[in-house]
PDB file of C-alpha atoms in Angstrom:
ATOM      1  CA  MET A   1      -0.226   0.040   0.384  1.00  0.00           C
ATOM      2  CA  THR A   2       1.547   3.802  -0.927  1.00  0.00           C
ATOM      3  CA  TRP A   3       1.474   6.365   1.967  1.00  0.00           C
ATOM      4  CA  SER A   4      -1.605   8.196   0.402  1.00  0.00           C
ATOM      5  CA  GLU A   5      -3.956   5.134   0.868  1.00  0.00           C
ATOM      6  CA  THR A   6      -2.302   4.141   4.275  1.00  0.00           C
ATOM      7  CA  GLN A   7      -2.519   7.807   5.884  1.00  0.00           C
ATOM      8  CA  PRO A   8      -6.166   7.686   5.563  1.00  0.00           C
ATOM      9  CA  LEU A   9      -6.507   4.598   7.412  1.00  0.00           C
ATOM     10  CA  LEU A  10      -4.287   5.520   9.861  1.00  0.00           C
ATOM     11  CA  SER A  11      -5.838   8.574  10.757  1.00  0.00           C
ATOM     12  CA  GLN A  12      -9.727   7.164  11.366  1.00  0.00           C
ATOM     13  CA  ALA A  13      -8.102   4.358  13.286  1.00  0.00           C
ATOM     14  CA  GLY A  14      -5.863   6.588  15.274  1.00  0.00           C
ATOM     15  CA  THR A  15      -9.192   8.736  16.183  1.00  0.00           C
ATOM     16  CA  GLU A  16     -10.816   6.039  17.132  1.00  0.00           C
ATOM     17  CA  THR A  17      -8.459   4.714  19.734  1.00  0.00           C
ATOM     18  CA  LEU A  18      -8.037   8.329  20.901  1.00  0.00           C
ATOM     19  CA  VAL A  19     -12.052   8.423  21.603  1.00  0.00           C
ATOM     20  CA  MET A  20     -11.930   4.960  23.248  1.00  0.00           C
ATOM     21  CA  VAL A  21      -9.127   5.597  25.422  1.00  0.00           C
ATOM     22  CA  GLY A  22     -10.322   9.115  26.176  1.00  0.00           C
ATOM     23  CA  TRP A  23     -13.704   8.206  27.531  1.00  0.00           C
ATOM     24  CA  SER A  24     -13.165   5.037  29.152  1.00  0.00           C
ATOM     25  CA  THR A  25     -10.263   6.731  30.832  1.00  0.00           C
ATOM     26  CA  LEU A  26     -12.445   9.449  32.086  1.00  0.00           C
ATOM     27  CA  ILE A  27     -15.223   7.121  33.298  1.00  0.00           C
ATOM     28  CA  ALA A  28     -12.544   4.671  34.888  1.00  0.00           C
ATOM     29  CA  VAL A  29     -10.969   7.541  36.782  1.00  0.00           C
ATOM     30  CA  ALA A  30     -14.091   9.391  37.838  1.00  0.00           C
ATOM     31  CA  ALA A  31     -15.615   5.909  39.048  1.00  0.00           C
ATOM     32  CA  GLY A  32     -12.157   4.418  40.440  1.00  0.00           C
ATOM     33  CA  LEU A  33     -11.408   7.411  42.379  1.00  0.00           C
ATOM     34  CA  PRO A  34     -14.209   7.301  45.111  1.00  0.00           C
ATOM     35  CA  VAL A  35     -14.049   2.950  45.289  1.00  0.00           C
ATOM     36  CA  GLY A  36     -10.125   3.295  45.580  1.00  0.00           C
ATOM     37  CA  VAL A  37     -10.674   5.846  48.687  1.00  0.00           C
ATOM     38  CA  LEU A  38     -13.522   3.816  50.035  1.00  0.00           C
ATOM     39  CA  LEU A  39     -10.987   0.573  50.325  1.00  0.00           C
ATOM     40  CA  VAL A  40      -8.707   2.641  52.264  1.00  0.00           C
ATOM     41  CA  LEU A  41     -11.369   4.383  54.363  1.00  0.00           C
ATOM     42  CA  THR A  42     -13.499   0.741  55.373  1.00  0.00           C
ATOM     43  CA  ASP A  43     -10.159  -0.888  55.982  1.00  0.00           C
ATOM     44  CA  ARG A  44      -8.701  -1.750  59.231  1.00  0.00           C
ATOM     45  CA  GLY A  45      -7.815   1.368  60.900  1.00  0.00           C
ATOM     46  CA  GLY A  46      -9.795   3.547  58.797  1.00  0.00           C
ATOM     47  CA  LEU A  47     -12.142   6.320  59.429  1.00  0.00           C
ATOM     48  CA  LEU A  48     -15.204   4.440  58.046  1.00  0.00           C
ATOM     49  CA  ARG A  49     -14.061   0.791  59.277  1.00  0.00           C
ATOM     50  CA  ASN A  50     -16.238  -1.671  57.905  1.00  0.00           C
ATOM     51  CA  THR A  51     -14.967  -5.185  57.397  1.00  0.00           C
ATOM     52  CA  VAL A  52     -17.911  -6.318  55.427  1.00  0.00           C
ATOM     53  CA  VAL A  53     -18.075  -3.318  52.790  1.00  0.00           C
ATOM     54  CA  ASN A  54     -14.327  -3.343  52.597  1.00  0.00           C
ATOM     55  CA  LYS A  55     -14.160  -6.955  51.659  1.00  0.00           C
ATOM     56  CA  ALA A  56     -17.059  -6.950  49.596  1.00  0.00           C
ATOM     57  CA  ILE A  57     -16.176  -4.224  47.623  1.00  0.00           C
ATOM     58  CA  GLY A  58     -12.663  -5.997  47.674  1.00  0.00           C
ATOM     59  CA  GLN A  59     -13.917  -9.128  46.023  1.00  0.00           C
ATOM     60  CA  ILE A  60     -15.365  -7.261  43.124  1.00  0.00           C
ATOM     61  CA  VAL A  61     -12.262  -5.122  42.148  1.00  0.00           C
ATOM     62  CA  ASN A  62     -10.561  -8.389  42.320  1.00  0.00           C
ATOM     63  CA  ILE A  63     -12.960 -10.341  40.001  1.00  0.00           C
ATOM     64  CA  GLY A  64     -12.995  -7.346  37.913  1.00  0.00           C
ATOM     65  CA  ARG A  65      -8.849  -7.205  37.528  1.00  0.00           C
ATOM     66  CA  SER A  66      -8.345 -11.200  37.597  1.00  0.00           C
ATOM     67  CA  MET A  67     -10.553 -11.425  34.318  1.00  0.00           C
ATOM     68  CA  PRO A  68      -9.114 -11.135  31.184  1.00  0.00           C
ATOM     69  CA  PHE A  69     -10.353  -8.288  28.898  1.00  0.00           C
ATOM     70  CA  ILE A  70     -11.288 -10.543  25.960  1.00  0.00           C
ATOM     71  CA  ILE A  71     -13.424 -12.661  28.404  1.00  0.00           C
ATOM     72  CA  LEU A  72     -14.455  -9.500  29.806  1.00  0.00           C
ATOM     73  CA  MET A  73     -16.021  -8.040  26.535  1.00  0.00           C
ATOM     74  CA  VAL A  74     -17.654 -11.343  25.438  1.00  0.00           C
ATOM     75  CA  ALA A  75     -18.936 -11.347  29.105  1.00  0.00           C
ATOM     76  CA  LEU A  76     -20.572  -8.074  28.791  1.00  0.00           C
ATOM     77  CA  MET A  77     -21.733  -7.908  25.090  1.00  0.00           C
ATOM     78  CA  ASP A  78     -25.479  -8.032  26.330  1.00  0.00           C
ATOM     79  CA  LEU A  79     -24.575  -4.886  28.539  1.00  0.00           C
ATOM     80  CA  THR A  80     -22.724  -3.061  25.540  1.00  0.00           C
ATOM     81  CA  ARG A  81     -25.745  -3.804  23.262  1.00  0.00           C
ATOM     82  CA  TRP A  82     -28.023  -2.008  25.706  1.00  0.00           C
ATOM     83  CA  ILE A  83     -26.157   0.572  26.525  1.00  0.00           C
ATOM     84  CA  THR A  84     -25.170   1.584  22.796  1.00  0.00           C
ATOM     85  CA  GLY A  85     -27.323  -0.683  20.509  1.00  0.00           C
ATOM     86  CA  THR A  86     -24.501  -2.424  19.342  1.00  0.00           C
ATOM     87  CA  THR A  87     -21.543  -4.654  19.771  1.00  0.00           C
ATOM     88  CA  ILE A  88     -19.462  -3.292  17.306  1.00  0.00           C
ATOM     89  CA  GLY A  89     -17.362  -0.047  16.646  1.00  0.00           C
ATOM     90  CA  SER A  90     -15.106   2.337  18.652  1.00  0.00           C
ATOM     91  CA  GLU A  91     -18.497   3.558  20.655  1.00  0.00           C
ATOM     92  CA  ALA A  92     -19.177  -0.297  21.915  1.00  0.00           C
ATOM     93  CA  ALA A  93     -15.753  -0.612  22.846  1.00  0.00           C
ATOM     94  CA  ILE A  94     -15.757   1.965  25.555  1.00  0.00           C
ATOM     95  CA  VAL A  95     -18.255   0.177  27.622  1.00  0.00           C
ATOM     96  CA  PRO A  96     -16.342  -3.136  28.236  1.00  0.00           C
ATOM     97  CA  LEU A  97     -12.958  -0.741  28.391  1.00  0.00           C
ATOM     98  CA  ALA A  98     -14.296   1.595  31.129  1.00  0.00           C
ATOM     99  CA  ILE A  99     -15.632  -1.334  33.135  1.00  0.00           C
ATOM    100  CA  GLY A 100     -12.248  -3.311  33.051  1.00  0.00           C
ATOM    101  CA  GLY A 101     -10.244   0.039  34.070  1.00  0.00           C
ATOM    102  CA  ILE A 102     -12.415   0.856  37.235  1.00  0.00           C
ATOM    103  CA  PRO A 103     -10.966  -1.866  38.991  1.00  0.00           C
ATOM    104  CA  PHE A 104      -7.594  -1.589  37.945  1.00  0.00           C
ATOM    105  CA  PHE A 105      -7.656   1.893  38.792  1.00  0.00           C
ATOM    106  CA  ALA A 106      -9.260   1.496  42.296  1.00  0.00           C
ATOM    107  CA  ARG A 107      -6.644  -0.415  43.168  1.00  0.00           C
ATOM    108  CA  LEU A 108      -3.576   1.846  42.254  1.00  0.00           C
ATOM    109  CA  VAL A 109      -5.758   5.076  44.119  1.00  0.00           C
ATOM    110  CA  GLU A 110      -5.877   2.595  47.258  1.00  0.00           C
ATOM    111  CA  THR A 111      -1.794   2.444  47.009  1.00  0.00           C
ATOM    112  CA  ALA A 112      -1.619   5.874  46.556  1.00  0.00           C
ATOM    113  CA  VAL A 113      -3.981   6.741  49.416  1.00  0.00           C
ATOM    114  CA  ARG A 114      -2.053   4.451  51.703  1.00  0.00           C
ATOM    115  CA  GLU A 115       1.076   6.509  51.373  1.00  0.00           C
ATOM    116  CA  VAL A 116      -0.342   9.674  52.852  1.00  0.00           C
ATOM    117  CA  ASP A 117       1.064  10.449  56.013  1.00  0.00           C
ATOM    118  CA  GLN A 118      -1.072   9.436  58.684  1.00  0.00           C
ATOM    119  CA  GLY A 119       0.083  12.367  60.955  1.00  0.00           C
ATOM    120  CA  LEU A 120      -1.843  14.955  58.312  1.00  0.00           C
ATOM    121  CA  VAL A 121      -4.760  12.969  59.136  1.00  0.00           C
ATOM    122  CA  GLU A 122      -4.911  12.893  62.981  1.00  0.00           C
ATOM    123  CA  ALA A 123      -4.183  16.693  62.648  1.00  0.00           C
ATOM    124  CA  VAL A 124      -7.293  17.144  60.803  1.00  0.00           C
ATOM    125  CA  GLN A 125      -9.274  15.226  63.332  1.00  0.00           C
ATOM    126  CA  ALA A 126      -7.814  17.028  66.235  1.00  0.00           C
ATOM    127  CA  MET A 127      -9.148  20.211  64.519  1.00  0.00           C
ATOM    128  CA  GLY A 128     -12.425  18.944  64.107  1.00  0.00           C
ATOM    129  CA  GLY A 129     -12.701  17.730  60.472  1.00  0.00           C
ATOM    130  CA  ASN A 130     -14.663  15.177  59.326  1.00  0.00           C
ATOM    131  CA  VAL A 131     -14.604  12.640  56.643  1.00  0.00           C
ATOM    132  CA  TRP A 132     -15.092  14.482  53.708  1.00  0.00           C
ATOM    133  CA  THR A 133     -12.582  17.388  54.868  1.00  0.00           C
ATOM    134  CA  ILE A 134     -10.200  14.718  55.310  1.00  0.00           C
ATOM    135  CA  VAL A 135     -10.535  13.159  51.877  1.00  0.00           C
ATOM    136  CA  ARG A 136     -10.786  16.451  50.035  1.00  0.00           C
ATOM    137  CA  LYS A 137      -8.437  18.548  52.111  1.00  0.00           C
ATOM    138  CA  VAL A 138      -5.463  15.356  52.854  1.00  0.00           C
ATOM    139  CA  LEU A 139      -6.011  12.652  51.286  1.00  0.00           C
ATOM    140  CA  VAL A 140      -6.650  13.447  47.230  1.00  0.00           C
ATOM    141  CA  PRO A 141      -4.323  16.101  47.404  1.00  0.00           C
ATOM    142  CA  GLU A 142      -1.372  14.741  48.788  1.00  0.00           C
ATOM    143  CA  ALA A 143      -1.814  11.918  47.083  1.00  0.00           C
ATOM    144  CA  LEU A 144      -2.113  13.776  44.191  1.00  0.00           C
ATOM    145  CA  PRO A 145       1.546  12.699  42.032  1.00  0.00           C
ATOM    146  CA  SER A 146       0.790   9.345  42.924  1.00  0.00           C
ATOM    147  CA  LEU A 147      -2.858   9.509  41.170  1.00  0.00           C
ATOM    148  CA  ILE A 148      -1.437  11.171  38.052  1.00  0.00           C
ATOM    149  CA  ALA A 149       1.335   8.763  37.975  1.00  0.00           C
ATOM    150  CA  SER A 150      -1.566   6.088  38.278  1.00  0.00           C
ATOM    151  CA  THR A 151      -3.688   7.467  35.745  1.00  0.00           C
ATOM    152  CA  THR A 152      -0.807   7.579  33.284  1.00  0.00           C
ATOM    153  CA  THR A 153      -0.665   3.567  34.099  1.00  0.00           C
ATOM    154  CA  THR A 154      -4.425   3.417  33.429  1.00  0.00           C
ATOM    155  CA  VAL A 155      -4.239   5.103  30.087  1.00  0.00           C
ATOM    156  CA  ILE A 156      -1.122   3.180  28.966  1.00  0.00           C
ATOM    157  CA  ALA A 157      -3.221  -0.228  29.907  1.00  0.00           C
ATOM    158  CA  LEU A 158      -6.417   0.916  28.415  1.00  0.00           C
ATOM    159  CA  ILE A 159      -4.301   1.480  25.264  1.00  0.00           C
ATOM    160  CA  GLY A 160      -3.596  -2.216  25.170  1.00  0.00           C
ATOM    161  CA  TYR A 161      -6.804  -3.312  26.120  1.00  0.00           C
ATOM    162  CA  SER A 162      -8.385  -1.069  23.020  1.00  0.00           C
ATOM    163  CA  ALA A 163      -5.341  -2.986  20.492  1.00  0.00           C
ATOM    164  CA  MET A 164      -7.208  -6.177  21.774  1.00  0.00           C
ATOM    165  CA  ALA A 165     -10.712  -5.125  21.439  1.00  0.00           C
ATOM    166  CA  GLY A 166      -9.886  -4.225  17.529  1.00  0.00           C
ATOM    167  CA  THR A 167      -9.204  -7.605  17.141  1.00  0.00           C
ATOM    168  CA  VAL A 168     -13.243  -8.644  17.833  1.00  0.00           C
ATOM    169  CA  GLY A 169     -14.461  -5.643  15.655  1.00  0.00           C
ATOM    170  CA  GLY A 170     -13.530  -2.621  18.284  1.00  0.00           C
ATOM    171  CA  GLY A 171     -12.154  -0.203  15.800  1.00  0.00           C
ATOM    172  CA  GLY A 172      -9.004   1.809  16.611  1.00  0.00           C
ATOM    173  CA  LEU A 173      -5.407   0.557  15.441  1.00  0.00           C
ATOM    174  CA  GLY A 174      -5.647  -2.714  16.589  1.00  0.00           C
ATOM    175  CA  ASP A 175      -8.610  -3.319  14.211  1.00  0.00           C
ATOM    176  CA  LEU A 176      -6.475  -1.741  11.486  1.00  0.00           C
ATOM    177  CA  ALA A 177      -3.287  -3.901  12.157  1.00  0.00           C
ATOM    178  CA  VAL A 178      -5.603  -7.221  12.221  1.00  0.00           C
ATOM    179  CA  ARG A 179      -7.463  -6.299   9.313  1.00  0.00           C
ATOM    180  CA  TYR A 180      -4.850  -5.134   6.802  1.00  0.00           C
ATOM    181  CA  GLY A 181      -1.534  -6.061   8.749  1.00  0.00           C
ATOM    182  CA  TYR A 182      -2.617  -9.900   9.482  1.00  0.00           C
ATOM    183  CA  GLN A 183      -5.436 -10.701   7.059  1.00  0.00           C
ATOM    184  CA  ARG A 184      -4.252  -8.911   3.945  1.00  0.00           C
ATOM    185  CA  PHE A 185      -0.624  -9.398   4.433  1.00  0.00           C
ATOM    186  CA  GLU A 186       0.280  -5.703   4.538  1.00  0.00           C
ATOM    187  CA  THR A 187       3.176  -6.079   6.903  1.00  0.00           C
ATOM    188  CA  GLY A 188       4.379  -2.638   6.259  1.00  0.00           C
ATOM    189  CA  LEU A 189       0.978  -1.086   7.802  1.00  0.00           C
ATOM    190  CA  MET A 190       1.243  -3.254  10.964  1.00  0.00           C
ATOM    191  CA  TRP A 191       5.044  -2.639  11.657  1.00  0.00           C
ATOM    192  CA  ILE A 192       3.532   1.203  11.170  1.00  0.00           C
ATOM    193  CA  THR A 193       0.525   0.665  13.420  1.00  0.00           C
ATOM    194  CA  VAL A 194       2.906  -1.007  16.094  1.00  0.00           C
ATOM    195  CA  ALA A 195       5.330   2.318  15.900  1.00  0.00           C
ATOM    196  CA  VAL A 196       2.286   4.511  16.461  1.00  0.00           C
ATOM    197  CA  LEU A 197       0.940   3.129  19.527  1.00  0.00           C
ATOM    198  CA  ALA A 198       4.920   2.918  20.429  1.00  0.00           C
ATOM    199  CA  VAL A 199       5.531   6.479  20.354  1.00  0.00           C
ATOM    200  CA  ALA A 200       1.929   7.066  21.640  1.00  0.00           C
ATOM    201  CA  ILE A 201       2.548   5.316  24.965  1.00  0.00           C
ATOM    202  CA  ALA A 202       6.127   6.909  25.059  1.00  0.00           C
ATOM    203  CA  VAL A 203       4.891  10.695  24.763  1.00  0.00           C
ATOM    204  CA  ILE A 204       1.950   9.448  27.313  1.00  0.00           C
ATOM    205  CA  GLN A 205       4.553   8.196  30.181  1.00  0.00           C
ATOM    206  CA  PHE A 206       6.702  11.059  29.546  1.00  0.00           C
ATOM    207  CA  ALA A 207       3.909  13.806  29.995  1.00  0.00           C
ATOM    208  CA  GLY A 208       2.609  11.759  33.188  1.00  0.00           C
ATOM    209  CA  ASP A 209       6.096  11.497  34.729  1.00  0.00           C
ATOM    210  CA  TRP A 210       6.585  15.044  34.477  1.00  0.00           C
ATOM    211  CA  ALA A 211       3.093  16.200  35.713  1.00  0.00           C
ATOM    212  CA  ALA A 212       3.808  13.877  38.862  1.00  0.00           C
ATOM    213  CA  ARG A 213       7.611  15.099  39.228  1.00  0.00           C
ATOM    214  CA  SER A 214       6.476  18.890  39.187  1.00  0.00           C
ATOM    215  CA  LEU A 215       2.986  18.031  41.557  1.00  0.00           C
ATOM    216  CA  HIS A 216       5.710  16.343  44.178  1.00  0.00           C
ATOM    217  CA  HIS A 217       8.268  19.231  44.093  1.00  0.00           C
ATOM    218  CA  ARG A 218       5.737  22.153  43.949  1.00  0.00           C
ATOM    219  CA  GLY A 219       4.343  19.999  46.881  1.00  0.00           C
ATOM    220  CA  ALA A 220       7.793  20.230  48.750  1.00  0.00           C
ATOM    221  CA  ARG A 221       8.662  23.807  48.171  1.00  0.00           C
ATOM    222  CA  SER A 222       4.984  24.477  49.913  1.00  0.00           C
ATOM    223  CA  GLY A 223       6.338  23.421  52.882  1.00  0.00           C
ATOM    224  CA  PRO A 224       4.047  22.269  55.666  1.00  0.00           C
ATOM    225  CA  ALA A 225       0.302  21.027  54.808  1.00  0.00           C
ATOM    226  CA  PRO A 226      -1.959  23.556  55.040  1.00  0.00           C
ATOM    227  CA  ALA A 227      -3.519  21.136  58.246  1.00  0.00           C
ATOM    228  CA  LEU A 228      -0.228  21.131  59.889  1.00  0.00           C
ATOM    229  CA  ARG A 229       0.587  24.883  59.222  1.00  0.00           C
ATOM    230  CA  LEU A 230      -3.045  25.338  61.054  1.00  0.00           C
ATOM    231  CA  LEU A 231      -2.054  23.564  63.874  1.00  0.00           C
ATOM    232  CA  LYS A 232       1.197  25.274  64.376  1.00  0.00           C
ATOM    233  CA  ALA A 233      -0.597  28.270  64.319  1.00  0.00           C
ATOM    234  CA  ARG A 234      -2.508  27.328  67.008  1.00  0.00           C
ATOM    235  CA  GLU A 235      -0.208  25.953  69.225  1.00  0.00           C
ATOM    236  CA  PRO A 236       1.512  29.348  70.036  1.00  0.00           C
ATOM    237  CA  ALA A 237      -2.170  31.147  71.192  1.00  0.00           C
ATOM    238  CA  ALA A 238      -2.978  28.004  73.348  1.00  0.00           C
ATOM    239  CA  ALA A 239       0.860  28.449  75.100  1.00  0.00           C
ATOM    240  CA  ASP A 240      -0.266  32.276  75.948  1.00  0.00           C
ATOM    241  CA  VAL A 241      -3.259  30.907  77.630  1.00  0.00           C
ATOM    242  CA  SER A 242      -1.577  28.954  79.507  1.00  0.00           C
ATOM    243  CA  LYS A 243       1.179  31.463  80.624  1.00  0.00           C
ATOM    244  CA  VAL A 244      -1.781  33.896  81.849  1.00  0.00           C
ATOM    245  CA  ALA A 245      -3.404  30.919  83.674  1.00  0.00           C
TER     246      ALA A 245
END
């Protein structure tokens, strides 16, 4: 195939992959973030300790992570058809991609949130902060660099999933590589597709690493967390009162 014949195919397949990965990432992050935080809050020693809820959510997440994506696509065909009206194409592929990405991202969020210094949580609790305040002001902001890195990992994983979705009619670069590179023996086009995916993953990884490092360095330059600064500001006042007494 000539480049004039290849370019439109690559443009269309790249757009389909971008749409699939973009929407599935948004859904996975929006749903996986609260699930991951809830896993930490309901665990032993958590602010909302509840063993039953924690075990139930954990098992659902484990099942979702352990299921191969190809099998997940087949298992969700009825749900996909009910939501999108079809089981073929990039729009249909968003459903299994998003559902497969939620438990993957949730576990990464759980790991990131567990790394937050518990001293900050205790400081906000001492000042009367409730669970929502702790999550919004401490857990998520302090874990943000790790959450950015987790999002990057999720995007890269979903690109791989989208390529697999292409093998069963999901569209995108994976579908292009199978239909032309494998079935029509267009080896050159297949390798171009591989190169495009490799470059896309490298760019995403670089951007994610840069964003995570920037947030980490900015947090380090800003000094103590707001909760600790507020707590330290109150300590001298308490000391003055004790002297007067």
